Amino acid sequence: MDYKNIKELIAVIAKLRSPEGCPWDREQTHSSLRPNMLEEAYEAVDAIDDNDMPHLREELGDVLLQVLLHSQIASENGHFSIEDVAEELKNKLIHRHPHVFGNAKIDNADDVKIAWDKLKAEEKTHRKSAMDGISRSQAALISAQKISKKAVKTGFEWPNEESLYACIMSEFDEFKQAKLEGDKDHMEEEFGDILFATVNLARWNKIDAEQALLKANKKFEMRFRKMEELATKPLNDYSFEEFDNLWKQAKKSL
């Protein structure tokens, strides 16, 4: 393959950013494009969740657009080019897969992960804390999972699952106490502790907390839409008991 379309796409991006190009594209910066990077990534994930391949193809193109735009801006400022991005990624992948590109022997996916982490640590010698390298911009649940996993690698772990349940219940008690005190800041702090402890329960059971919550969100949305279909009057006119019965009907029908 000569990757003709990719080369032409890079040229299109450069043209859009040129003095003869698009006013909107010319005025974009890394910072102004930040929301677009997040939005396009989430839309690609939606297509994956829906198993919608035509949509995924489109959304991956939009993600690629963000990569090329950032690379073009960086190139114009003398920082790096898309070729530099590709070269660094290529070298990283080769280095982290010695069982594919070298003579290392690795038999299963678990051993691959262990070797990956070891090689990554060798590359990131500037990192001093186990907490270094965690993105500040990712979703809070994802961050909590990563923070927890990094802590566990140092041996910081609950002795058993029952002690984790006890920790979660104690966090609920502390939240209730903060509520009795009427201290909103303390309530927020303790609620965060509840969520963090619950994320650890998910990790303990090899459940992805982010995916679990996304599925719960989707399930609730579907059931609520079904309630709207089943309702015989405006939902605002329903009592709690009527709401409860309507919810049970919606739950049973899905």
mmCIF file of C-alpha atoms in Angstrom:
data_model
loop_
_atom_site.group_PDB
_atom_site.id
_atom_site.type_symbol
_atom_site.label_atom_id
_atom_site.label_comp_id
_atom_site.label_asym_id
_atom_site.label_seq_id
_atom_site.Cartn_x
_atom_site.Cartn_y
_atom_site.Cartn_z
ATOM 1 C CA MET A 1 0.000 0.000 0.000
ATOM 2 C CA ASP A 2 1.255 3.505 -0.811
ATOM 3 C CA TYR A 3 -1.133 5.221 1.661
ATOM 4 C CA LYS A 4 -2.074 7.742 -1.032
ATOM 5 C CA ASN A 5 -5.162 8.990 0.832
ATOM 6 C CA ILE A 6 -3.259 9.590 4.056
ATOM 7 C CA LYS A 7 -0.611 11.623 2.229
ATOM 8 C CA GLU A 8 -3.308 13.616 0.448
ATOM 9 C CA LEU A 9 -5.167 14.139 3.746
ATOM 10 C CA ILE A 10 -2.022 15.579 5.359
ATOM 11 C CA ALA A 11 -1.737 17.950 2.410
ATOM 12 C CA VAL A 12 -5.403 18.957 2.793
ATOM 13 C CA ILE A 13 -4.826 19.839 6.476
ATOM 14 C CA ALA A 14 -1.760 21.899 5.577
ATOM 15 C CA LYS A 15 -3.798 23.717 2.911
ATOM 16 C CA LEU A 16 -6.606 24.469 5.373
ATOM 17 C CA ARG A 17 -4.061 26.010 7.750
ATOM 18 C CA SER A 18 -2.309 28.030 5.024
ATOM 19 C CA PRO A 19 -2.904 31.752 4.308
ATOM 20 C CA GLU A 20 -5.080 30.636 1.376
ATOM 21 C CA GLY A 21 -6.987 28.191 3.531
ATOM 22 C CA CYS A 22 -9.958 28.348 5.909
ATOM 23 C CA PRO A 23 -10.203 31.270 8.392
ATOM 24 C CA TRP A 24 -11.599 28.972 11.095
ATOM 25 C CA ASP A 25 -8.852 26.357 10.701
ATOM 26 C CA ARG A 26 -6.129 29.027 10.619
ATOM 27 C CA GLU A 27 -7.109 30.499 13.965
ATOM 28 C CA GLN A 28 -7.230 27.179 15.864
ATOM 29 C CA THR A 29 -4.693 26.376 18.589
ATOM 30 C CA HIS A 30 -3.942 23.303 20.697
ATOM 31 C CA SER A 31 -6.078 24.822 23.453
ATOM 32 C CA SER A 32 -9.032 25.762 21.256
ATOM 33 C CA LEU A 33 -9.127 22.245 19.783
ATOM 34 C CA ARG A 34 -9.035 20.542 23.190
ATOM 35 C CA PRO A 35 -12.858 20.114 23.465
ATOM 36 C CA ASN A 36 -12.958 18.692 19.933
ATOM 37 C CA MET A 37 -10.400 16.009 20.798
ATOM 38 C CA LEU A 38 -12.516 14.838 23.727
ATOM 39 C CA GLU A 39 -15.803 15.031 21.837
ATOM 40 C CA GLU A 40 -14.549 13.085 18.815
ATOM 41 C CA ALA A 41 -13.008 10.380 21.008
ATOM 42 C CA TYR A 42 -16.285 9.934 22.896
ATOM 43 C CA GLU A 43 -18.270 9.776 19.655
ATOM 44 C CA ALA A 44 -15.934 7.050 18.379
ATOM 45 C CA VAL A 45 -16.508 5.125 21.613
ATOM 46 C CA ASP A 46 -20.287 5.495 21.131
ATOM 47 C CA ALA A 47 -19.925 3.918 17.680
ATOM 48 C CA ILE A 48 -17.922 1.053 19.199
ATOM 49 C CA ASP A 49 -20.574 0.492 21.869
ATOM 50 C CA ASP A 50 -23.286 0.464 19.183
ATOM 51 C CA ASN A 51 -21.204 -1.892 16.997
ATOM 52 C CA ASP A 52 -21.929 0.545 14.165
ATOM 53 C CA MET A 53 -19.042 0.063 11.740
ATOM 54 C CA PRO A 54 -19.982 2.769 9.181
ATOM 55 C CA HIS A 55 -20.331 5.248 12.050
ATOM 56 C CA LEU A 56 -17.060 4.062 13.587
ATOM 57 C CA ARG A 57 -15.257 4.590 10.272
ATOM 58 C CA GLU A 58 -16.578 8.150 10.167
ATOM 59 C CA GLU A 59 -15.713 8.903 13.794
ATOM 60 C CA LEU A 60 -12.190 7.460 13.509
ATOM 61 C CA GLY A 61 -11.729 9.892 10.637
ATOM 62 C CA ASP A 62 -12.760 12.732 12.944
ATOM 63 C CA VAL A 63 -10.290 11.522 15.595
ATOM 64 C CA LEU A 64 -7.578 11.361 12.932
ATOM 65 C CA LEU A 65 -8.455 14.923 11.920
ATOM 66 C CA GLN A 66 -7.671 16.078 15.453
ATOM 67 C CA VAL A 67 -4.317 14.265 15.429
ATOM 68 C CA LEU A 68 -3.392 15.830 12.086
ATOM 69 C CA LEU A 69 -4.524 19.322 13.077
ATOM 70 C CA HIS A 70 -2.483 19.256 16.296
ATOM 71 C CA SER A 71 0.514 17.902 14.409
ATOM 72 C CA GLN A 72 0.202 20.602 11.730
ATOM 73 C CA ILE A 73 -0.017 23.357 14.356
ATOM 74 C CA ALA A 74 3.020 21.924 16.145
ATOM 75 C CA SER A 75 4.923 21.735 12.847
ATOM 76 C CA GLU A 76 4.156 25.373 12.040
ATOM 77 C CA ASN A 77 5.565 26.341 15.442
ATOM 78 C CA GLY A 78 8.696 24.257 14.943
ATOM 79 C CA HIS A 79 7.865 21.676 17.608
ATOM 80 C CA PHE A 80 7.187 18.401 15.760
ATOM 81 C CA SER A 81 5.501 17.002 12.650
ATOM 82 C CA ILE A 82 3.100 14.135 11.992
ATOM 83 C CA GLU A 83 6.156 12.170 10.812
ATOM 84 C CA ASP A 84 7.746 12.696 14.229
ATOM 85 C CA VAL A 85 4.546 11.493 15.902
ATOM 86 C CA ALA A 86 4.486 8.357 13.747
ATOM 87 C CA GLU A 87 8.180 7.651 14.305
ATOM 88 C CA GLU A 88 7.922 7.963 18.086
ATOM 89 C CA LEU A 89 4.890 5.679 18.191
ATOM 90 C CA LYS A 90 6.572 3.131 15.904
ATOM 91 C CA ASN A 91 9.687 3.012 18.079
ATOM 92 C CA LYS A 92 7.616 2.725 21.253
ATOM 93 C CA LEU A 93 5.574 -0.183 19.902
ATOM 94 C CA ILE A 94 8.668 -2.053 18.742
ATOM 95 C CA HIS A 95 10.411 -1.523 22.083
ATOM 96 C CA ARG A 96 7.387 -2.663 24.086
ATOM 97 C CA HIS A 97 6.851 -5.802 21.985
ATOM 98 C CA PRO A 98 10.212 -7.619 22.211
ATOM 99 C CA HIS A 99 8.292 -10.921 21.884
ATOM 100 C CA VAL A 100 7.203 -9.802 18.397
ATOM 101 C CA PHE A 101 10.151 -7.742 17.137
ATOM 102 C CA GLY A 102 12.898 -9.339 19.261
ATOM 103 C CA ASN A 103 13.839 -12.623 20.868
ATOM 104 C CA ALA A 104 11.817 -12.424 24.103
ATOM 105 C CA LYS A 105 9.479 -15.315 24.882
ATOM 106 C CA ILE A 106 6.057 -14.412 26.255
ATOM 107 C CA ASP A 107 3.264 -16.979 26.312
ATOM 108 C CA ASN A 108 0.070 -15.183 27.365
ATOM 109 C CA ALA A 109 -1.658 -11.801 27.605
ATOM 110 C CA ASP A 110 -1.015 -11.461 31.368
ATOM 111 C CA ASP A 111 2.741 -11.821 30.831
ATOM 112 C CA VAL A 112 2.546 -9.278 28.001
ATOM 113 C CA LYS A 113 0.986 -6.754 30.419
ATOM 114 C CA ILE A 114 3.698 -7.384 33.028
ATOM 115 C CA ALA A 115 6.448 -6.971 30.437
ATOM 116 C CA TRP A 116 4.743 -3.841 29.031
ATOM 117 C CA ASP A 117 4.646 -2.206 32.469
ATOM 118 C CA LYS A 118 8.308 -3.074 33.089
ATOM 119 C CA LEU A 119 9.443 -1.638 29.762
ATOM 120 C CA LYS A 120 7.275 1.436 30.268
ATOM 121 C CA ALA A 121 8.901 2.022 33.664
ATOM 122 C CA GLU A 122 12.334 1.802 32.034
ATOM 123 C CA GLU A 123 11.295 4.496 29.549
ATOM 124 C CA LYS A 124 9.810 6.806 32.185
ATOM 125 C CA THR A 125 12.797 7.071 34.537
ATOM 126 C CA HIS A 126 11.839 10.677 35.363
ATOM 127 C CA ARG A 127 8.766 9.440 37.217
ATOM 128 C CA LYS A 128 9.482 9.243 40.934
ATOM 129 C CA SER A 129 6.050 8.485 42.408
ATOM 130 C CA ALA A 130 3.774 5.540 41.662
ATOM 131 C CA MET A 131 1.110 8.195 41.031
ATOM 132 C CA ASP A 132 3.078 9.896 38.244
ATOM 133 C CA GLY A 133 1.673 9.601 34.718
ATOM 134 C CA ILE A 134 -2.037 9.742 35.589
ATOM 135 C CA SER A 135 -3.940 12.074 33.264
ATOM 136 C CA ARG A 136 -5.580 15.048 34.973
ATOM 137 C CA SER A 137 -8.151 15.406 32.168
ATOM 138 C CA GLN A 138 -9.687 11.945 31.979
ATOM 139 C CA ALA A 139 -12.994 10.939 33.534
ATOM 140 C CA ALA A 140 -12.901 10.767 37.323
ATOM 141 C CA LEU A 141 -13.899 7.090 37.454
ATOM 142 C CA ILE A 142 -11.107 6.160 35.041
ATOM 143 C CA SER A 143 -8.622 8.160 37.131
ATOM 144 C CA ALA A 144 -9.808 6.435 40.299
ATOM 145 C CA GLN A 145 -9.277 3.034 38.708
ATOM 146 C CA LYS A 146 -5.772 3.917 37.555
ATOM 147 C CA ILE A 147 -4.808 5.459 40.897
ATOM 148 C CA SER A 148 -6.047 2.359 42.689
ATOM 149 C CA LYS A 149 -4.193 -0.033 40.375
ATOM 150 C CA LYS A 150 -0.968 1.925 40.738
ATOM 151 C CA ALA A 151 -1.282 1.842 44.532
ATOM 152 C CA VAL A 152 -1.910 -1.908 44.502
ATOM 153 C CA LYS A 153 1.291 -2.492 42.541
ATOM 154 C CA THR A 154 3.220 -1.133 45.524
ATOM 155 C CA GLY A 155 1.426 -3.575 47.856
ATOM 156 C CA PHE A 156 -1.150 -1.097 49.156
ATOM 157 C CA GLU A 157 -4.219 -3.362 49.108
ATOM 158 C CA TRP A 158 -7.088 -4.498 51.320
ATOM 159 C CA PRO A 159 -6.364 -7.892 52.918
ATOM 160 C CA ASN A 160 -9.690 -9.331 51.705
ATOM 161 C CA GLU A 161 -12.968 -8.327 50.081
ATOM 162 C CA GLU A 162 -14.829 -8.184 53.396
ATOM 163 C CA SER A 163 -12.475 -5.454 54.636
ATOM 164 C CA LEU A 164 -13.287 -3.502 51.476
ATOM 165 C CA TYR A 165 -17.028 -3.795 52.168
ATOM 166 C CA ALA A 166 -16.363 -2.561 55.703
ATOM 167 C CA CYS A 167 -14.433 0.409 54.286
ATOM 168 C CA ILE A 168 -17.312 1.306 51.963
ATOM 169 C CA MET A 169 -19.855 1.145 54.791
ATOM 170 C CA SER A 170 -17.638 3.286 57.017
ATOM 171 C CA GLU A 171 -17.508 5.921 54.273
ATOM 172 C CA PHE A 172 -21.332 5.979 54.218
ATOM 173 C CA ASP A 173 -21.320 6.482 57.990
ATOM 174 C CA GLU A 174 -18.845 9.355 57.657
ATOM 175 C CA PHE A 175 -21.035 10.942 54.979
ATOM 176 C CA LYS A 176 -24.065 10.706 57.259
ATOM 177 C CA GLN A 177 -22.091 12.350 60.064
ATOM 178 C CA ALA A 178 -20.996 15.177 57.758
ATOM 179 C CA LYS A 179 -24.635 15.670 56.745
ATOM 180 C CA LEU A 180 -25.683 15.871 60.399
ATOM 181 C CA GLU A 181 -23.022 18.533 60.893
ATOM 182 C CA GLY A 182 -24.430 20.450 57.910
ATOM 183 C CA ASP A 183 -20.924 20.781 56.476
ATOM 184 C CA LYS A 184 -21.322 20.798 52.672
ATOM 185 C CA ASP A 185 -17.586 20.672 51.950
ATOM 186 C CA HIS A 186 -17.167 17.726 54.305
ATOM 187 C CA MET A 187 -20.155 15.994 52.691
ATOM 188 C CA GLU A 188 -18.582 16.410 49.259
ATOM 189 C CA GLU A 189 -15.290 15.005 50.545
ATOM 190 C CA GLU A 190 -16.951 11.962 52.120
ATOM 191 C CA PHE A 191 -19.104 11.347 49.038
ATOM 192 C CA GLY A 192 -15.918 11.295 46.975
ATOM 193 C CA ASP A 193 -14.521 8.698 49.389
ATOM 194 C CA ILE A 194 -17.647 6.574 48.873
ATOM 195 C CA LEU A 195 -17.150 6.652 45.109
ATOM 196 C CA PHE A 196 -13.425 5.906 45.364
ATOM 197 C CA ALA A 197 -14.003 2.950 47.696
ATOM 198 C CA THR A 198 -16.731 1.630 45.380
ATOM 199 C CA VAL A 199 -14.362 1.852 42.412
ATOM 200 C CA ASN A 200 -11.970 -0.334 44.382
ATOM 201 C CA LEU A 201 -14.729 -2.894 44.868
ATOM 202 C CA ALA A 202 -15.135 -2.956 41.086
ATOM 203 C CA ARG A 203 -11.386 -3.385 40.605
ATOM 204 C CA TRP A 204 -11.283 -6.170 43.185
ATOM 205 C CA ASN A 205 -13.876 -8.043 41.102
ATOM 206 C CA LYS A 206 -12.225 -7.200 37.758
ATOM 207 C CA ILE A 207 -15.094 -4.904 36.746
ATOM 208 C CA ASP A 208 -14.439 -1.714 34.791
ATOM 209 C CA ALA A 209 -16.224 0.931 36.882
ATOM 210 C CA GLU A 210 -16.464 3.386 33.979
ATOM 211 C CA GLN A 211 -18.111 0.806 31.708
ATOM 212 C CA ALA A 212 -20.389 -0.372 34.503
ATOM 213 C CA LEU A 213 -21.677 3.174 35.085
ATOM 214 C CA LEU A 214 -22.086 3.803 31.358
ATOM 215 C CA LYS A 215 -24.208 0.653 31.093
ATOM 216 C CA ALA A 216 -26.243 1.705 34.122
ATOM 217 C CA ASN A 217 -26.802 5.136 32.545
ATOM 218 C CA LYS A 218 -27.961 3.520 29.305
ATOM 219 C CA LYS A 219 -30.262 1.104 31.147
ATOM 220 C CA PHE A 220 -31.846 3.916 33.168
ATOM 221 C CA GLU A 221 -32.345 6.025 30.043
ATOM 222 C CA MET A 222 -34.049 3.147 28.210
ATOM 223 C CA ARG A 223 -36.364 2.445 31.144
ATOM 224 C CA PHE A 224 -37.209 6.120 31.560
ATOM 225 C CA ARG A 225 -38.070 6.420 27.871
ATOM 226 C CA LYS A 226 -40.304 3.369 28.285
ATOM 227 C CA MET A 227 -42.017 5.051 31.249
ATOM 228 C CA GLU A 228 -42.728 8.047 29.029
ATOM 229 C CA GLU A 229 -44.307 5.708 26.454
ATOM 230 C CA LEU A 230 -46.434 3.948 29.078
ATOM 231 C CA ALA A 231 -47.553 7.113 30.871
ATOM 232 C CA THR A 232 -51.198 8.059 30.471
ATOM 233 C CA LYS A 233 -50.731 11.588 31.804
ATOM 234 C CA PRO A 234 -47.813 14.052 32.188
ATOM 235 C CA LEU A 235 -45.116 12.549 34.397
ATOM 236 C CA ASN A 236 -45.151 15.649 36.592
ATOM 237 C CA ASP A 237 -48.682 14.676 37.647
ATOM 238 C CA TYR A 238 -47.632 11.242 38.936
ATOM 239 C CA SER A 239 -47.363 10.504 42.647
ATOM 240 C CA PHE A 240 -44.397 8.562 44.004
ATOM 241 C CA GLU A 241 -46.477 5.369 44.180
ATOM 242 C CA GLU A 242 -47.656 5.836 40.575
ATOM 243 C CA PHE A 243 -44.070 6.498 39.493
ATOM 244 C CA ASP A 244 -42.945 3.338 41.242
ATOM 245 C CA ASN A 245 -45.595 1.232 39.498
ATOM 246 C CA LEU A 246 -44.778 2.816 36.128
ATOM 247 C CA TRP A 247 -41.057 2.124 36.677
ATOM 248 C CA LYS A 248 -41.796 -1.528 37.476
ATOM 249 C CA GLN A 249 -43.851 -1.839 34.274
ATOM 250 C CA ALA A 250 -41.029 -0.307 32.237
ATOM 251 C CA LYS A 251 -38.463 -2.564 33.910
ATOM 252 C CA LYS A 252 -40.561 -5.658 33.203
ATOM 253 C CA SER A 253 -41.039 -4.780 29.515
ATOM 254 C CA LEU A 254 -37.293 -4.389 28.786
#
